[in-house]
Coordinates of C-alpha atoms in Angstrom, one line a residue:
X1 CA 21.5 31.0 -61.5
X2 CA 22.5 27.5 -60.4
X3 CA 19.9 24.9 -61.6
X4 CA 19.9 21.5 -59.8
X5 CA 17.5 19.9 -62.2
X6 CA 19.5 20.9 -65.2
X7 CA 22.8 19.8 -63.7
X8 CA 21.5 16.4 -62.8
X9 CA 19.5 15.8 -66.0
X10 CA 22.0 13.2 -67.2
X11 CA 20.6 10.8 -64.6
X12 CA 17.3 10.5 -66.4
X13 CA 13.8 10.4 -64.8
X14 CA 13.1 6.8 -64.2
X15 CA 16.3 4.7 -63.9
X16 CA 17.0 1.9 -61.4
X17 CA 18.2 4.6 -58.9
X18 CA 14.9 6.5 -59.0
X19 CA 12.8 3.3 -58.9
X20 CA 14.6 2.1 -55.7
X21 CA 14.1 5.5 -54.0
X22 CA 10.4 5.6 -55.1
X23 CA 9.5 2.2 -53.8
X24 CA 11.6 2.2 -50.6
X25 CA 10.4 5.6 -49.4
X26 CA 6.8 4.7 -50.3
X27 CA 7.2 1.4 -48.4
X28 CA 8.5 3.3 -45.4
X29 CA 5.0 4.9 -45.2
X30 CA 3.2 1.5 -44.7
X31 CA 3.6 1.4 -40.9
X32 CA 2.0 4.8 -40.8
X33 CA -1.2 3.3 -42.1
X34 CA -1.7 0.7 -39.5
X35 CA -0.2 2.6 -36.6
X36 CA -2.0 5.8 -37.4
X37 CA -5.4 4.2 -37.2
X38 CA -4.7 1.4 -34.8
X39 CA -7.0 3.1 -32.2
X40 CA -10.0 1.8 -34.4
X41 CA -9.4 -1.6 -32.7
X42 CA -7.2 -0.7 -29.7
X43 CA -9.7 1.8 -28.2
X44 CA -13.0 0.3 -29.3
X45 CA -15.8 -0.2 -26.7
X46 CA -17.4 -3.7 -26.7
X47 CA -20.8 -4.4 -25.2
X48 CA -20.8 -4.2 -21.4
X49 CA -23.1 -4.2 -18.4
X50 CA -22.8 -3.9 -14.6
X51 CA -21.2 -6.8 -12.7
X52 CA -23.6 -8.2 -10.1
X53 CA -21.7 -10.0 -7.4
X54 CA -24.7 -10.9 -5.3
X55 CA -25.8 -14.5 -4.7
X56 CA -28.9 -14.5 -6.9
X57 CA -30.6 -17.1 -9.1
X58 CA -30.0 -17.0 -12.9
X59 CA -33.4 -15.4 -13.4
X60 CA -32.7 -12.6 -11.0
X61 CA -29.2 -12.1 -12.4
X62 CA -30.7 -11.6 -15.9
X63 CA -33.3 -9.2 -14.5
X64 CA -30.8 -7.2 -12.4
X65 CA -30.0 -4.9 -15.4
X66 CA -32.7 -2.4 -16.3
X67 CA -33.6 -1.8 -20.0
X68 CA -33.0 1.5 -21.9
X69 CA -33.7 2.7 -25.3
X70 CA -30.7 2.7 -27.6
X71 CA -30.7 2.7 -31.4
X72 CA -34.5 2.6 -31.5
X73 CA -34.8 -0.6 -29.4
X74 CA -34.7 -1.6 -25.8
X75 CA -31.4 -3.1 -24.6
X76 CA -29.8 -3.7 -21.2
X77 CA -28.3 -0.6 -19.6
X78 CA -24.5 -0.3 -19.8
X79 CA -24.1 1.9 -16.8
X80 CA -27.0 1.2 -14.4
X81 CA -28.3 -1.7 -12.4
X82 CA -31.1 -2.3 -9.9
X83 CA -30.1 -1.8 -6.3
X84 CA -28.8 -5.2 -5.1
X85 CA -30.4 -5.0 -1.6
X86 CA -33.9 -4.7 -3.1
X87 CA -33.2 -7.5 -5.6
X88 CA -32.0 -9.8 -2.8
X89 CA -35.1 -9.1 -0.8
X90 CA -37.4 -9.9 -3.7
X91 CA -35.3 -13.0 -4.4
X92 CA -35.6 -14.2 -0.8
X93 CA -39.4 -14.1 -1.2
X94 CA -39.0 -16.6 -4.1
X95 CA -40.7 -14.3 -6.5
X96 CA -40.1 -14.5 -10.2
X97 CA -38.9 -11.3 -11.9
X98 CA -41.2 -9.9 -14.5
X99 CA -44.2 -11.9 -13.3
X100 CA -44.7 -11.6 -9.6
X101 CA -42.9 -8.3 -9.1
X102 CA -42.7 -5.0 -10.9
X103 CA -39.0 -3.9 -11.1
X104 CA -39.7 -0.6 -12.7
X105 CA -40.2 0.9 -9.3
X106 CA -37.0 -0.5 -7.8
X107 CA -34.2 2.0 -7.2
X108 CA -31.3 2.0 -9.5
X109 CA -27.6 2.5 -8.9
X110 CA -24.3 2.8 -10.7
X111 CA -22.0 -0.1 -11.5
X112 CA -20.4 -0.1 -8.1
X113 CA -18.7 -3.4 -8.6
X114 CA -17.3 -2.9 -12.1
X115 CA -18.4 -4.2 -15.4
X116 CA -18.7 -7.4 -17.4
X117 CA -17.5 -7.2 -21.0
X118 CA -18.5 -9.2 -24.1
X119 CA -15.7 -11.2 -25.4
X120 CA -17.0 -10.8 -29.0
X121 CA -15.3 -9.6 -31.0
X122 CA -12.4 -8.6 -28.7
X123 CA -10.6 -10.4 -26.0
X124 CA -9.5 -7.1 -24.6
X125 CA -9.1 -3.4 -25.5
X126 CA -7.8 -0.4 -23.5
X127 CA -11.4 0.2 -22.7
X128 CA -11.8 -3.2 -21.0
X129 CA -8.3 -3.0 -19.5
X130 CA -9.0 0.3 -17.6
X131 CA -12.8 0.4 -17.6
X132 CA -13.1 3.5 -19.8
X133 CA -16.9 3.4 -19.8
X134 CA -19.8 5.3 -18.3
X135 CA -18.4 8.1 -16.2
X136 CA -15.0 7.5 -17.7
X137 CA -16.0 7.1 -21.4
X138 CA -14.5 10.4 -22.2
X139 CA -11.0 9.0 -21.8
X140 CA -11.1 6.8 -24.9
X141 CA -11.7 9.6 -27.4
X142 CA -9.2 11.8 -25.4
X143 CA -6.5 9.2 -26.0
X144 CA -7.1 9.4 -29.7
X145 CA -7.3 13.2 -29.7
X146 CA -3.9 13.4 -27.8
X147 CA -2.4 11.1 -30.5
X148 CA -3.4 13.8 -33.0
X149 CA -2.1 16.5 -30.7
X150 CA 1.2 14.7 -31.1
X151 CA 0.7 14.8 -34.9
X152 CA 0.2 18.5 -34.6
X153 CA 3.4 19.0 -32.6
X154 CA 5.3 16.7 -34.9
X155 CA 4.2 18.7 -37.9
X156 CA 5.9 21.8 -36.4
X157 CA 9.0 20.0 -35.2
X158 CA 9.7 17.7 -38.1
X159 CA 10.3 20.5 -40.6
X160 CA 12.8 22.3 -38.3
X161 CA 14.7 19.1 -37.5
X162 CA 14.8 18.0 -41.1
X163 CA 16.2 21.3 -42.2
X164 CA 18.9 21.2 -39.5
X165 CA 19.9 17.6 -39.3
X166 CA 19.0 16.2 -42.7
X167 CA 16.1 14.4 -44.3
X168 CA 17.5 10.9 -43.9
X169 CA 18.6 11.3 -40.3
X170 CA 15.2 12.6 -39.3
X171 CA 13.4 9.9 -41.3
X172 CA 15.1 7.0 -39.5
X173 CA 15.2 8.7 -36.1
X174 CA 11.4 9.3 -36.2
X175 CA 10.8 5.8 -37.5
X176 CA 12.7 4.7 -34.4
X177 CA 10.6 7.0 -32.2
X178 CA 7.4 5.6 -33.7
X179 CA 8.5 2.0 -33.3
X180 CA 10.2 2.3 -29.9
X181 CA 7.3 4.2 -28.1
X182 CA 4.7 1.9 -29.7
X183 CA 6.6 -1.0 -28.2
X184 CA 6.6 0.7 -24.8
X185 CA 2.8 1.1 -25.1
X186 CA 2.5 -2.7 -25.0
X187 CA 3.7 -2.6 -21.4
X188 CA 1.5 0.3 -20.3
X189 CA 0.3 -0.1 -16.7
X190 CA -2.3 2.7 -16.7
X191 CA -4.4 4.7 -19.1
X192 CA -2.3 7.8 -18.4
X193 CA 0.9 6.0 -19.4
X194 CA -0.7 4.6 -22.6
X195 CA -2.0 8.0 -23.6
X196 CA 1.3 9.9 -22.9
X197 CA 3.2 7.3 -25.0
X198 CA 0.5 7.6 -27.7
X199 CA 1.1 11.3 -28.0
X200 CA 4.8 10.7 -28.6
X201 CA 4.0 8.0 -31.2
X202 CA 1.9 10.6 -33.0
X203 CA 4.9 13.0 -33.1
X204 CA 7.1 10.3 -34.6
X205 CA 4.4 9.1 -37.0
X206 CA 3.9 12.4 -38.8
X207 CA 7.6 13.3 -38.7
X208 CA 8.4 10.1 -40.4
X209 CA 5.8 10.7 -43.1
X210 CA 6.9 14.3 -43.8
X211 CA 10.6 13.4 -43.9
X212 CA 10.0 10.6 -46.4
X213 CA 7.8 12.9 -48.4
X214 CA 10.3 15.7 -48.6
X215 CA 13.3 13.3 -49.2
X216 CA 11.5 11.7 -52.2
X217 CA 10.4 15.0 -53.6
X218 CA 13.9 16.4 -53.5
X219 CA 15.6 13.3 -55.0
X220 CA 13.2 12.4 -57.8
X221 CA 12.8 14.3 -61.0
X222 CA 9.8 16.5 -61.8
X223 CA 7.7 13.9 -63.7
X224 CA 8.2 11.1 -61.2
X225 CA 7.9 13.6 -58.3
X226 CA 4.3 14.4 -59.1
X227 CA 3.3 10.8 -59.2
X228 CA 5.2 10.1 -55.9
X229 CA 3.6 13.0 -54.2
X230 CA 0.0 12.3 -55.3
X231 CA -0.1 8.5 -55.6
X232 CA 3.1 6.8 -54.2
X233 CA 3.0 7.7 -50.6
X234 CA -0.8 7.9 -50.4
X235 CA -1.5 4.4 -51.8
X236 CA 1.2 2.8 -49.7
X237 CA -0.4 4.5 -46.7
X238 CA -3.7 2.9 -47.7
X239 CA -2.0 -0.4 -48.1
X240 CA -0.8 -0.2 -44.5
X241 CA -4.3 0.8 -43.5
X242 CA -5.7 -2.3 -45.2
X243 CA -3.3 -4.5 -43.3
X244 CA -4.7 -3.2 -40.0
X245 CA -8.0 -5.1 -40.0
X246 CA -6.3 -8.2 -41.3
X247 CA -4.0 -8.3 -38.2
X248 CA -6.8 -7.3 -35.9
X249 CA -9.0 -10.2 -37.2
X250 CA -6.5 -12.8 -36.1
X251 CA -5.3 -11.0 -32.9
X252 CA -8.1 -10.0 -30.6
X253 CA -6.0 -8.9 -27.5
X254 CA -4.9 -5.3 -27.7
X255 CA -1.4 -5.8 -26.3
X256 CA -0.5 -8.6 -28.7
X257 CA -2.0 -6.7 -31.6
X258 CA 0.0 -3.6 -30.8
X259 CA 3.1 -5.6 -30.5
X260 CA 2.5 -7.2 -34.0
X261 CA 1.8 -3.8 -35.5
X262 CA 5.1 -2.4 -33.9
X263 CA 7.5 -5.1 -35.0
X264 CA 7.6 -4.3 -38.8
X265 CA 9.3 -1.1 -37.9
X266 CA 12.4 -3.1 -37.1
X267 CA 12.5 -4.4 -40.6
X268 CA 13.2 -0.9 -42.0
X269 CA 16.6 -0.6 -40.3
X270 CA 18.5 -2.1 -43.3
X271 CA 17.0 0.6 -45.6
X272 CA 19.6 3.0 -44.0
X273 CA 22.2 1.5 -46.4
X274 CA 19.9 1.9 -49.5
X275 CA 18.3 5.3 -49.0
X276 CA 20.7 8.2 -49.5
X277 CA 20.6 11.7 -48.1
X278 CA 19.0 14.5 -50.2
X279 CA 21.7 16.0 -52.4
X280 CA 19.8 19.2 -52.4
X281 CA 20.0 19.4 -48.6
X282 CA 23.7 18.5 -48.6
X283 CA 24.4 21.3 -51.1
X284 CA 22.4 23.8 -49.0
X285 CA 24.7 22.9 -46.1
X286 CA 27.9 23.3 -48.2
X287 CA 28.6 19.5 -48.2
X288 CA 29.5 19.3 -51.9
X289 CA 31.6 16.2 -51.8
X290 CA 28.9 14.1 -50.2
X291 CA 26.3 15.3 -52.7
X292 CA 28.7 14.6 -55.5
X293 CA 29.3 11.1 -54.3
X294 CA 25.6 10.3 -54.2
X295 CA 25.0 11.6 -57.7
X296 CA 28.1 9.6 -59.0
X297 CA 26.7 6.5 -57.4
X298 CA 23.3 7.1 -58.9
X299 CA 24.8 7.6 -62.3
X300 CA 26.6 4.3 -62.0
X301 CA 23.4 2.5 -60.9
X302 CA 21.5 4.0 -63.9
X303 CA 24.3 3.0 -66.3
X304 CA 25.0 6.5 -67.4
X305 CA 28.3 8.5 -67.6
X306 CA 28.4 11.3 -65.1
X307 CA 30.6 14.4 -65.6
X308 CA 33.9 14.5 -63.7
X309 CA 32.6 17.4 -61.7
X310 CA 28.8 17.6 -61.2
X311 CA 28.6 20.5 -58.8
X312 CA 31.0 23.3 -59.3
X313 CA 31.9 24.9 -56.0
X314 CA 32.2 28.3 -57.8
X315 CA 28.5 28.2 -58.7
X316 CA 27.3 26.9 -55.4
X317 CA 27.0 30.3 -53.6
X318 CA 24.4 31.3 -56.2
X319 CA 22.0 29.0 -54.4
X320 CA 21.7 31.5 -51.6
X321 CA 22.7 34.6 -53.4
X322 CA 19.2 36.1 -53.8
X323 CA 18.2 38.5 -51.1
X324 CA 14.5 38.2 -50.7
X325 CA 12.1 40.3 -48.8
X326 CA 11.2 38.9 -45.4
X327 CA 7.6 37.8 -44.8
X328 CA 5.8 36.7 -41.7
X329 CA 2.6 34.8 -40.8
X330 CA 0.8 38.1 -40.6
X331 CA 1.2 38.5 -44.4
X332 CA -1.4 35.7 -44.7
X333 CA -4.1 38.1 -43.5
X334 CA -2.6 41.5 -44.5
X335 CA -4.7 42.2 -47.6
X336 CA -8.4 41.5 -48.1
X337 CA -7.9 38.9 -50.8
X338 CA -5.2 36.8 -49.1
X339 CA -7.2 37.0 -45.9
X340 CA -10.3 35.5 -47.6
X341 CA -8.2 32.8 -49.1
X342 CA -6.6 32.0 -45.8
X343 CA -9.9 31.9 -43.8
X344 CA -11.6 29.7 -46.4
X345 CA -8.6 27.4 -46.7
X346 CA -8.4 26.9 -42.9
X347 CA -12.1 26.1 -42.7
X348 CA -12.0 23.7 -45.7
X349 CA -8.9 21.8 -44.4
X350 CA -10.4 21.5 -40.9
X351 CA -13.7 20.1 -42.2
X352 CA -12.0 17.6 -44.6
X353 CA -9.9 16.3 -41.7
X354 CA -12.9 15.9 -39.4
X355 CA -14.7 14.0 -42.1
X356 CA -11.7 11.7 -43.0
X357 CA -10.7 10.7 -39.5
X358 CA -14.3 10.7 -38.2
X359 CA -15.4 8.2 -40.8
X360 CA -12.2 6.2 -40.4
X361 CA -12.6 5.9 -36.6
X362 CA -16.3 5.2 -36.8
X363 CA -16.0 2.0 -38.8
X364 CA -16.4 -0.3 -35.7
X365 CA -19.8 1.3 -35.1
X366 CA -21.2 0.3 -38.5
X367 CA -23.5 -2.7 -38.9
X368 CA -21.9 -6.0 -40.0
X369 CA -18.4 -7.3 -39.6
X370 CA -16.2 -4.6 -38.1
X371 CA -13.0 -6.0 -39.8
X372 CA -14.6 -6.0 -43.3
X373 CA -15.9 -2.5 -42.7
X374 CA -12.5 -1.3 -41.8
X375 CA -10.9 -3.0 -44.7
X376 CA -13.4 -1.5 -47.2
X377 CA -12.8 1.9 -45.6
X378 CA -9.1 1.5 -46.4
X379 CA -9.6 0.0 -49.8
X380 CA -11.9 2.8 -51.0
X381 CA -8.9 5.2 -50.6
X382 CA -7.0 3.6 -53.5
X383 CA -9.6 4.6 -56.2
X384 CA -10.1 7.9 -54.3
X385 CA -6.4 8.8 -54.7
X386 CA -6.4 7.6 -58.3
X387 CA -9.4 9.7 -59.2
X388 CA -8.0 12.8 -57.5
X389 CA -4.8 12.4 -59.5
X390 CA -6.8 12.2 -62.8
X391 CA -8.9 15.2 -61.8
X392 CA -5.8 17.2 -61.1
X393 CA -4.5 16.3 -64.5
X394 CA -7.5 17.1 -66.6
X395 CA -10.2 19.2 -64.8
X396 CA -10.4 22.6 -63.0
X397 CA -9.3 22.4 -59.3
X398 CA -12.3 24.4 -58.0
X399 CA -15.0 22.2 -59.5
X400 CA -13.1 19.0 -58.9
X401 CA -12.8 19.6 -55.2
X402 CA -16.3 21.0 -54.8
X403 CA -17.7 18.0 -56.7
X404 CA -16.1 15.4 -54.5
X405 CA -17.0 17.3 -51.3
X406 CA -20.6 17.5 -52.5
X407 CA -20.6 13.8 -53.2
X408 CA -19.1 12.9 -49.8
X409 CA -21.3 15.3 -47.8
X410 CA -24.7 14.5 -49.5
X411 CA -24.4 10.7 -49.2
X412 CA -23.6 11.1 -45.5
X413 CA -26.8 13.2 -45.1
X414 CA -28.8 10.5 -46.9
X415 CA -27.8 7.8 -44.4
X416 CA -30.4 8.8 -41.9
X417 CA -33.1 8.2 -44.6
X418 CA -32.1 4.6 -45.1
X419 CA -34.5 2.1 -43.5
X420 CA -33.1 0.4 -40.4
X421 CA -33.1 -3.1 -42.0
X422 CA -31.1 -2.0 -45.1
X423 CA -27.7 -2.2 -43.3
X424 CA -25.7 -2.8 -46.5
X425 CA -27.1 0.4 -48.1
X426 CA -25.9 2.4 -45.1
X427 CA -22.4 0.9 -45.3
X428 CA -22.2 1.6 -49.0
X429 CA -23.2 5.2 -48.5
X430 CA -20.5 5.6 -45.7
X431 CA -17.9 4.2 -48.1
X432 CA -19.0 6.6 -50.9
X433 CA -18.7 9.4 -48.4
X434 CA -15.3 8.3 -47.4
X435 CA -14.3 8.2 -51.1
X436 CA -15.4 11.8 -51.7
X437 CA -13.7 13.2 -48.6
X438 CA -10.5 11.2 -49.2
X439 CA -10.3 12.5 -52.8
X440 CA -10.8 16.0 -51.6
X441 CA -8.0 15.6 -49.1
X442 CA -5.6 14.7 -51.9
X443 CA -6.7 17.6 -54.2
X444 CA -6.7 20.3 -51.5
X445 CA -2.9 20.1 -51.0
X446 CA -2.1 20.9 -54.6
X447 CA -4.9 23.4 -54.9
X448 CA -3.8 25.3 -51.8
X449 CA -0.2 25.4 -52.9
X450 CA -1.2 26.9 -56.2
X451 CA -3.4 29.6 -54.6
X452 CA -0.7 31.1 -52.4
X453 CA 2.2 33.2 -53.9
X454 CA 5.7 31.9 -53.8
X455 CA 6.7 34.4 -51.1
X456 CA 4.3 33.0 -48.5
X457 CA 3.4 29.6 -50.0
X458 CA 5.1 27.5 -47.4
X459 CA 3.4 29.5 -44.6
X460 CA 0.0 29.3 -46.3
X461 CA 0.1 25.5 -46.8
X462 CA 1.6 25.1 -43.3
X463 CA -1.2 27.2 -41.7
X464 CA -3.9 25.2 -43.6
X465 CA -2.2 21.9 -42.6
X466 CA -2.2 23.0 -39.0
X467 CA -6.0 23.6 -39.2
X468 CA -6.4 20.0 -40.5
X469 CA -4.6 18.8 -37.3
X470 CA -7.1 20.6 -35.2
X471 CA -9.8 18.9 -37.2
X472 CA -8.3 15.5 -36.5
X473 CA -8.1 16.3 -32.8
X474 CA -11.9 17.0 -32.9
X475 CA -12.8 14.0 -35.0
X476 CA -13.0 11.4 -32.1
X477 CA -15.6 13.5 -30.4
X478 CA -17.8 13.5 -33.5
X479 CA -17.7 9.7 -33.3
X480 CA -18.3 9.9 -29.5
X481 CA -21.6 11.7 -30.3
X482 CA -22.8 8.5 -31.9
X483 CA -23.4 7.1 -28.4
X484 CA -26.3 9.5 -28.0
X485 CA -27.7 9.5 -31.5
X486 CA -26.4 7.0 -34.2
X487 CA -27.0 9.4 -37.1
X488 CA -25.7 12.6 -35.4
X489 CA -22.1 12.2 -36.5
X490 CA -23.1 11.7 -40.1
X491 CA -25.5 14.7 -40.0
X492 CA -22.8 16.9 -38.6
X493 CA -20.0 15.7 -40.9
X494 CA -22.3 15.7 -43.9
X495 CA -23.5 19.2 -43.3
X496 CA -20.0 20.6 -42.7
X497 CA -18.7 18.8 -45.8
X498 CA -21.4 20.2 -48.1
X499 CA -20.8 23.7 -46.6
X500 CA -17.1 23.3 -47.4
X501 CA -18.0 22.3 -51.0
X502 CA -20.0 25.5 -51.3
X503 CA -17.2 27.5 -49.8
X504 CA -14.8 26.0 -52.4
X505 CA -16.8 27.5 -55.2
X506 CA -15.8 31.0 -54.0
X507 CA -12.1 30.3 -54.4
X508 CA -10.3 31.3 -57.6
X509 CA -9.5 28.7 -60.2
X510 CA -5.7 28.0 -60.4
X511 CA -5.6 25.3 -63.1
X512 CA -3.7 26.4 -66.2
X513 CA -2.7 29.8 -64.7
X514 CA 0.8 30.9 -63.7
X515 CA 1.7 30.4 -60.1
X516 CA 1.7 33.8 -58.4
X517 CA 5.0 35.1 -57.2
X518 CA 3.8 38.0 -55.1
X519 CA 0.7 38.7 -53.0
X520 CA -0.4 41.3 -55.6
X521 CA -0.4 38.6 -58.3
X522 CA -2.7 36.3 -56.5
X523 CA -6.0 35.3 -58.2
X524 CA -9.0 37.0 -56.8
X525 CA -11.6 35.4 -54.6
X526 CA -15.0 35.2 -56.3
X527 CA -17.8 37.5 -55.2
X528 CA -15.5 40.2 -53.8
X529 CA -14.7 43.4 -55.6
X530 CA -11.1 44.4 -55.9
X531 CA -9.2 47.1 -57.6
X532 CA -7.4 46.1 -60.8
X533 CA -3.8 45.0 -60.2
X534 CA -1.1 43.6 -62.5
X535 CA -1.5 40.1 -63.6
X536 CA 1.2 37.5 -63.4
X537 CA 3.2 37.3 -66.6
X538 CA 5.1 34.1 -66.3
X539 CA 5.3 30.8 -64.4
X540 CA 8.6 30.5 -62.7
X541 CA 10.4 27.2 -62.4
X542 CA 10.9 27.7 -58.7
X543 CA 7.2 28.4 -58.1
X544 CA 6.1 25.3 -60.1
X545 CA 8.4 23.2 -58.1
X546 CA 7.1 24.6 -54.8
X547 CA 3.6 23.5 -55.5
X548 CA 4.7 20.0 -55.2
X549 CA 7.6 20.0 -52.8
X550 CA 5.8 22.1 -50.2
X551 CA 2.9 19.7 -50.0
X552 CA 2.9 18.2 -46.5
X553 CA 1.3 15.2 -44.8
X554 CA -2.5 14.6 -44.9
X555 CA -2.3 11.9 -42.2

């Protein structure tokens, strides 16, 4: 059988060619970090109150907004005001509000003349631009949800396009889509236009990530590939995420901020001449000479002598010579064991996605400086990815993932017990929760790929990844619930995360066991009785490779 790894072994694992590919592809992920979570600042809602156009004295203007309970204290209402005719009548009598007249009996009305917005900390957001408050406050989370709908669509489309047109072509085309449509968003004239463009940006964002991920996984050798898949792209994503609050701190207008976040995409155009197409994909398309040229060039860059003929055309047909049984999505639920694995994986992935994006989008609502909170939320991802990589190297999958899920969920539940004046403690607990959930997000990819057999592994990871997209679509509405009860999002996310940790304990342990080739060879779910079946006898090279290559985007 034709073995790509063996044929190209002369290149080595970590030469100049591999280092360039590793860092350039990882760097292409940086814009995904600040574009993917830009809504944290673009769609945030500043303090606001009803505009009062009447000719009233300053005392009456201050008294024109009724008080309401919010966050355990009385604050001016955001969506109601006293009826202006009544206030004008009282003012004409030269009465002083609060002393000579009881305003509690005065009829209230909606903000019929619009709103006034605080200019701290933002000069403008899409909320202030199109008055997405009060009766229209549902539009802001909907914009973010539709971005993640675009991510869901892009997850489906990117794989098909990449297989048909090539990894490199799709990578740069989708980077162009992300950059181009983000630029058009700057000139949005309505909320509807902004949201429609945001959906397309989401499609380009995930497609770019997946294309870069697959391209690197197919070019790099096995040892470097594992580091690239678990640390390289993830940490560079976190680096882009950390740049987001830095830019937002100096640029407080949403249009200018979005423009600044979009422009770096243009800087990636020259990478076209440094990043090659995947030789594996070229071979699968019968383009042997192009694949040969890339490998010869890589050998020259690494300073090694390549054979005169790297890929023998006679052996190439062996790549597609195996006739395999056809499987469908229904095979993920055909037997009792794989059905249990699929249901539990879908639930766990969805809960992790809700927690990750819910906590990321909620950082403006934390006490203290919103820019520092967002930066810390991004920074905590670096140790989370590092710890998850170490856990995958040395400890069982099941207990590792359950442990970080319990950590993340429990600290979120403790937040409601922290006294109101201990703001720093609350922020620390949120960051620890983000740490646990981010680490679980990194582990769950490898774990899920190891649970499914080779014949349906791609479909199994794909179905789980799709569930995580639905979780991200729901996450803005978990944040939205914070407007009614500040602790409700943390209670819900913490409870779901703990339950996901408990559910993880029922999954079989895959660490140190051969990857299953068939559905019958799958490890058994805990707590369910099954008939004895044959155990896997060997760990195939193809199966081992799939556990890494078939990992898809978590963002």
